[in-house]
CSV table of C-alpha atoms in Angstrom, one decimal:
chain,number,residue,atom,x,y,z
A,9,SER,CA,21.0,-14.7,-14.1
A,10,GLN,CA,18.5,-13.1,-11.8
A,11,GLN,CA,14.8,-13.2,-12.6
A,12,GLY,CA,14.0,-9.8,-11.2
A,13,GLU,CA,15.8,-6.5,-11.7
A,14,GLU,CA,15.0,-3.5,-9.7
A,15,ASP,CA,15.3,0.1,-10.8
A,16,PRO,CA,16.6,2.5,-9.6
A,17,GLN,CA,19.5,0.9,-7.7
A,18,ALA,CA,19.4,3.8,-5.2
A,19,LEU,CA,16.8,6.5,-4.4
A,20,SER,CA,17.1,9.4,-2.0
A,21,ILE,CA,14.0,11.4,-1.1
A,22,GLN,CA,12.7,13.8,1.6
A,23,GLU,CA,10.4,12.6,4.3
A,24,GLY,CA,6.8,13.0,3.2
A,25,GLU,CA,7.5,12.4,-0.5
A,26,ASN,CA,6.5,9.3,-2.4
A,27,ALA,CA,9.0,6.6,-3.4
A,28,THR,CA,8.5,4.5,-6.5
A,29,MET,CA,10.6,1.4,-7.2
A,30,ASN,CA,10.3,-0.8,-10.3
A,31,CYS,CA,11.0,-4.4,-10.9
A,32,SER,CA,11.3,-6.2,-14.3
A,33,TYR,CA,11.5,-9.9,-14.7
A,34,LYS,CA,12.3,-12.2,-17.6
A,35,THR,CA,9.9,-15.2,-17.6
A,36,SER,CA,6.3,-15.8,-16.8
A,37,ILE,CA,5.4,-15.9,-13.1
A,38,ASN,CA,2.7,-17.1,-10.8
A,39,ASN,CA,3.2,-14.4,-8.2
A,40,LEU,CA,5.5,-11.5,-7.4
A,41,GLN,CA,6.5,-10.4,-3.9
A,42,TRP,CA,8.2,-7.4,-2.4
A,43,TYR,CA,10.5,-7.6,0.6
A,44,ARG,CA,12.2,-5.0,2.8
A,45,GLN,CA,15.7,-5.3,4.4
A,46,ASN,CA,16.9,-3.0,7.1
A,47,SER,CA,20.7,-2.7,7.3
A,48,GLY,CA,22.3,-5.7,8.8
A,49,ARG,CA,19.0,-7.6,9.1
A,50,GLY,CA,17.1,-10.4,7.4
A,51,LEU,CA,14.4,-9.7,4.8
A,52,VAL,CA,10.9,-9.1,5.8
A,53,HIS,CA,7.9,-9.8,3.5
A,54,LEU,CA,5.8,-6.8,2.5
A,55,ILE,CA,3.2,-7.9,0.0
A,56,LEU,CA,2.4,-10.5,-2.6
A,57,ILE,CA,0.6,-9.9,-5.8
A,58,ARG,CA,-0.7,-12.7,-8.0
A,59,SER,CA,-0.3,-12.9,-11.8
A,60,ASN,CA,-4.0,-12.3,-12.3
A,61,GLU,CA,-4.1,-9.1,-10.1
A,62,ARG,CA,-3.1,-5.7,-11.4
A,63,GLU,CA,-2.9,-3.7,-8.2
A,64,LYS,CA,-2.8,-4.3,-4.5
A,65,HIS,CA,-2.6,-2.1,-1.5
A,66,SER,CA,-1.4,-2.5,2.1
A,67,GLY,CA,-1.3,0.5,4.3
A,68,ARG,CA,1.1,3.1,2.6
A,69,LEU,CA,2.2,0.5,0.1
A,70,ARG,CA,0.8,0.2,-3.4
A,71,VAL,CA,2.0,-2.5,-5.8
A,72,THR,CA,1.1,-2.8,-9.4
A,73,LEU,CA,1.8,-5.7,-11.8
A,74,ASP,CA,1.8,-5.6,-15.6
A,75,THR,CA,2.4,-9.1,-16.9
A,76,SER,CA,2.4,-8.0,-20.5
A,77,LYS,CA,5.5,-5.8,-19.8
A,78,LYS,CA,6.8,-8.3,-17.2
A,79,SER,CA,7.1,-5.5,-14.7
A,80,SER,CA,5.9,-4.4,-11.2
A,81,SER,CA,6.2,-1.2,-9.2
A,82,LEU,CA,6.2,-0.6,-5.5
A,83,LEU,CA,5.0,2.8,-4.3
A,84,ILE,CA,5.5,4.0,-0.8
A,85,THR,CA,3.4,7.0,0.0
A,86,ALA,CA,4.2,9.7,2.5
A,87,SER,CA,7.6,8.2,3.2
A,88,ARG,CA,9.2,8.3,6.7
A,89,ALA,CA,12.8,8.2,7.8
A,90,ALA,CA,12.0,4.7,9.2
A,91,ASP,CA,11.3,3.5,5.6
A,92,THR,CA,15.0,3.8,4.9
A,93,ALA,CA,15.9,0.3,3.8
A,94,SER,CA,16.6,-1.9,0.7
A,95,TYR,CA,13.6,-3.2,-1.2
A,96,PHE,CA,13.6,-6.4,-3.2
A,97,CYS,CA,11.2,-8.0,-5.6
A,98,ALA,CA,11.0,-11.7,-5.7
A,99,THR,CA,9.5,-14.0,-8.4
A,100,ASP,CA,9.3,-17.6,-9.4
A,101,ALA,CA,9.5,-19.2,-12.8
A,102,ALA,CA,5.9,-20.4,-13.4
A,103,GLY,CA,5.5,-23.7,-11.7
A,104,GLY,CA,8.9,-23.6,-10.0
A,105,PHE,CA,9.7,-24.1,-6.3
A,106,LYS,CA,12.4,-21.5,-6.3
A,107,THR,CA,12.0,-17.9,-5.2
A,108,ILE,CA,14.5,-15.6,-7.1
A,109,PHE,CA,15.4,-12.1,-5.9
A,110,GLY,CA,16.5,-9.1,-7.7
A,111,ALA,CA,19.5,-6.9,-6.8
A,112,GLY,CA,17.3,-4.5,-4.8
A,113,THR,CA,16.7,-0.7,-4.5
A,114,ARG,CA,18.3,1.1,-1.7
A,115,LEU,CA,15.9,3.8,-0.4
A,116,PHE,CA,17.1,6.6,1.8
A,117,VAL,CA,14.5,8.9,3.3
A,118,LYS,CA,15.9,12.2,4.7
A,119,ALA,CA,14.2,13.6,7.8
B,13,ASN,CA,8.4,-17.4,18.8
B,14,ALA,CA,11.9,-17.9,17.3
B,15,GLY,CA,11.0,-18.3,13.6
B,16,VAL,CA,14.2,-18.9,11.7
B,17,THR,CA,17.4,-19.1,13.6
B,18,GLN,CA,20.9,-19.2,12.0
B,19,THR,CA,24.1,-20.2,13.7
B,20,PRO,CA,26.8,-19.0,13.8
B,21,LYS,CA,26.2,-15.3,13.2
B,22,PHE,CA,29.8,-14.5,12.4
B,23,ARG,CA,32.7,-16.7,11.3
B,24,VAL,CA,36.2,-16.2,10.0
B,25,LEU,CA,37.8,-19.0,8.1
B,26,LYS,CA,41.1,-19.6,6.4
B,27,THR,CA,41.2,-20.8,2.8
B,28,GLY,CA,40.7,-24.5,2.6
B,29,GLN,CA,39.0,-24.9,6.0
B,30,SER,CA,35.5,-26.4,6.2
B,31,MET,CA,32.5,-25.3,8.2
B,32,THR,CA,28.7,-25.8,8.5
B,33,LEU,CA,26.0,-23.2,8.9
B,34,LEU,CA,22.9,-24.4,10.7
B,35,CYS,CA,19.4,-23.1,10.0
B,36,ALA,CA,16.5,-24.1,12.3
B,37,GLN,CA,12.9,-23.2,11.9
B,38,ASP,CA,10.0,-23.8,14.3
B,39,MET,CA,7.1,-23.1,12.0
B,40,ASN,CA,6.8,-26.6,10.5
B,41,HIS,CA,7.6,-25.3,7.0
B,42,GLU,CA,8.2,-27.7,4.2
B,43,TYR,CA,10.4,-25.5,2.1
B,44,MET,CA,13.8,-24.1,3.2
B,45,TYR,CA,16.4,-22.1,1.2
B,46,TRP,CA,19.9,-20.9,1.5
B,47,TYR,CA,20.9,-17.6,-0.1
B,48,ARG,CA,24.0,-15.6,-0.3
B,49,GLN,CA,24.1,-11.8,-0.4
B,50,ASP,CA,26.9,-9.9,-1.9
B,51,PRO,CA,27.1,-6.1,-2.4
B,52,GLY,CA,25.3,-5.0,-5.6
B,53,MET,CA,24.2,-8.6,-6.4
B,54,GLY,CA,21.1,-9.0,-4.3
B,55,LEU,CA,20.3,-12.4,-3.0
B,56,ARG,CA,21.3,-15.5,-5.0
B,57,LEU,CA,19.9,-18.9,-4.3
B,58,ILE,CA,22.5,-21.6,-3.4
B,59,HIS,CA,20.4,-24.6,-2.6
B,60,TYR,CA,16.9,-25.3,-1.5
B,61,SER,CA,14.7,-28.1,-0.1
B,62,VAL,CA,11.1,-29.0,-0.7
B,63,GLY,CA,10.8,-31.3,2.3
B,64,GLU,CA,12.7,-33.5,4.7
B,65,GLY,CA,15.3,-35.6,3.0
B,66,THR,CA,15.2,-33.6,-0.2
B,67,THR,CA,17.7,-31.0,-1.6
B,68,ALA,CA,18.0,-29.2,-5.0
B,69,LYS,CA,20.5,-26.9,-6.6
B,70,GLY,CA,19.8,-23.2,-7.0
B,71,GLU,CA,21.6,-20.5,-9.0
B,72,VAL,CA,25.0,-20.7,-7.4
B,73,PRO,CA,25.5,-24.2,-5.9
B,74,ASP,CA,29.2,-24.9,-6.6
B,75,GLY,CA,31.4,-25.2,-3.6
B,76,TYR,CA,28.5,-25.8,-1.2
B,77,ASN,CA,26.6,-28.9,0.0
B,78,VAL,CA,23.4,-29.1,2.0
B,79,SER,CA,21.4,-31.6,4.0
B,80,ARG,CA,17.9,-31.8,5.3
B,81,LEU,CA,17.9,-34.8,7.7
B,82,LYS,CA,15.2,-33.2,9.9
B,83,LYS,CA,12.3,-31.1,8.7
B,84,GLN,CA,13.2,-28.2,11.0
B,85,ASN,CA,16.9,-28.1,10.1
B,86,PHE,CA,18.7,-27.2,6.9
B,87,LEU,CA,22.5,-27.3,6.9
B,88,LEU,CA,24.8,-25.6,4.5
B,89,GLY,CA,28.4,-26.9,4.3
B,90,LEU,CA,31.6,-25.5,2.8
B,91,GLU,CA,34.1,-28.4,2.4
B,92,SER,CA,37.0,-26.2,1.3
B,93,ALA,CA,36.4,-22.5,1.8
B,94,ALA,CA,37.6,-20.0,-0.8
B,95,PRO,CA,37.8,-16.2,-0.5
B,96,SER,CA,35.0,-16.0,-3.2
B,97,GLN,CA,32.7,-17.5,-0.6
B,98,THR,CA,33.1,-14.4,1.7
B,99,SER,CA,29.5,-13.3,1.9
B,100,VAL,CA,26.4,-12.9,4.1
B,101,TYR,CA,24.4,-16.1,4.1
B,102,PHE,CA,20.6,-16.1,4.7
B,103,CYS,CA,18.4,-19.0,5.4
B,104,ALA,CA,14.6,-18.8,4.7
B,105,SER,CA,11.6,-21.0,5.1
B,106,SER,CA,8.1,-21.1,3.7
B,107,GLU,CA,5.0,-23.1,4.0
B,108,THR,CA,4.5,-23.3,0.2
B,109,GLY,CA,7.0,-23.3,-2.6
B,110,GLY,CA,8.0,-20.8,-5.3
B,111,SER,CA,6.6,-17.4,-4.7
B,112,THR,CA,3.2,-18.6,-3.6
B,113,GLY,CA,4.0,-18.1,0.1
B,114,GLU,CA,5.8,-15.7,2.3
B,115,LEU,CA,9.5,-16.4,3.0
B,116,PHE,CA,10.6,-16.0,6.6
B,117,PHE,CA,14.3,-15.1,6.9
B,118,GLY,CA,16.9,-15.6,9.5
B,119,GLU,CA,19.1,-12.7,10.6
B,120,GLY,CA,22.1,-13.8,8.5
B,121,SER,CA,25.5,-15.4,9.0
B,122,ARG,CA,28.5,-13.3,8.0
B,123,LEU,CA,31.3,-15.4,6.7
B,124,THR,CA,34.8,-14.1,5.9
B,125,VAL,CA,37.3,-16.4,4.2
B,126,LEU,CA,40.9,-15.2,4.4
């Protein structure tokens, strides 16, 4: 079974709006990462948040982590058509070497 | 700067045939991973390696074998391909294990088993 589960599965918004994607996981973690995948391409790392951090920013990206609820959210502000992609959260089981991905959220930004 | 390179990019096999996917990374990373991606399933970990000469099972290892004879290469083998192995396969590498470090991905290898 997958460690991370994203919600929603798909999201369609207008350019300029904010997009929020959520990730829930099952076991305790050391870190949580978010990746982006353009259609037909490999995944690209966006941001890493450690288990002792609650919020992290990178450009138009804002990630939050709530370890008590075993959940994280990725907010993309002022979205652009170029943000259209699938977004995945990735976690490890604490102390493990494996990185486990969720099923992803497909984001479509309409120009 | 090549990063992670996968070959071949596309392959069509008949049921029962064998093949090997090659992953090469030029970043001197210790950790390497093979994932498969199916519609609606996200990425599932097949096998991984924590260093040259080591391999370990992931979430869905059955029907696959791997080898890491050289640090820069991680091979994924299918001994007897089945239609259920039709998928897009991604290789990734990282400097550190688990989710402590960024994973660098190849562009994927699309495999169809008829």
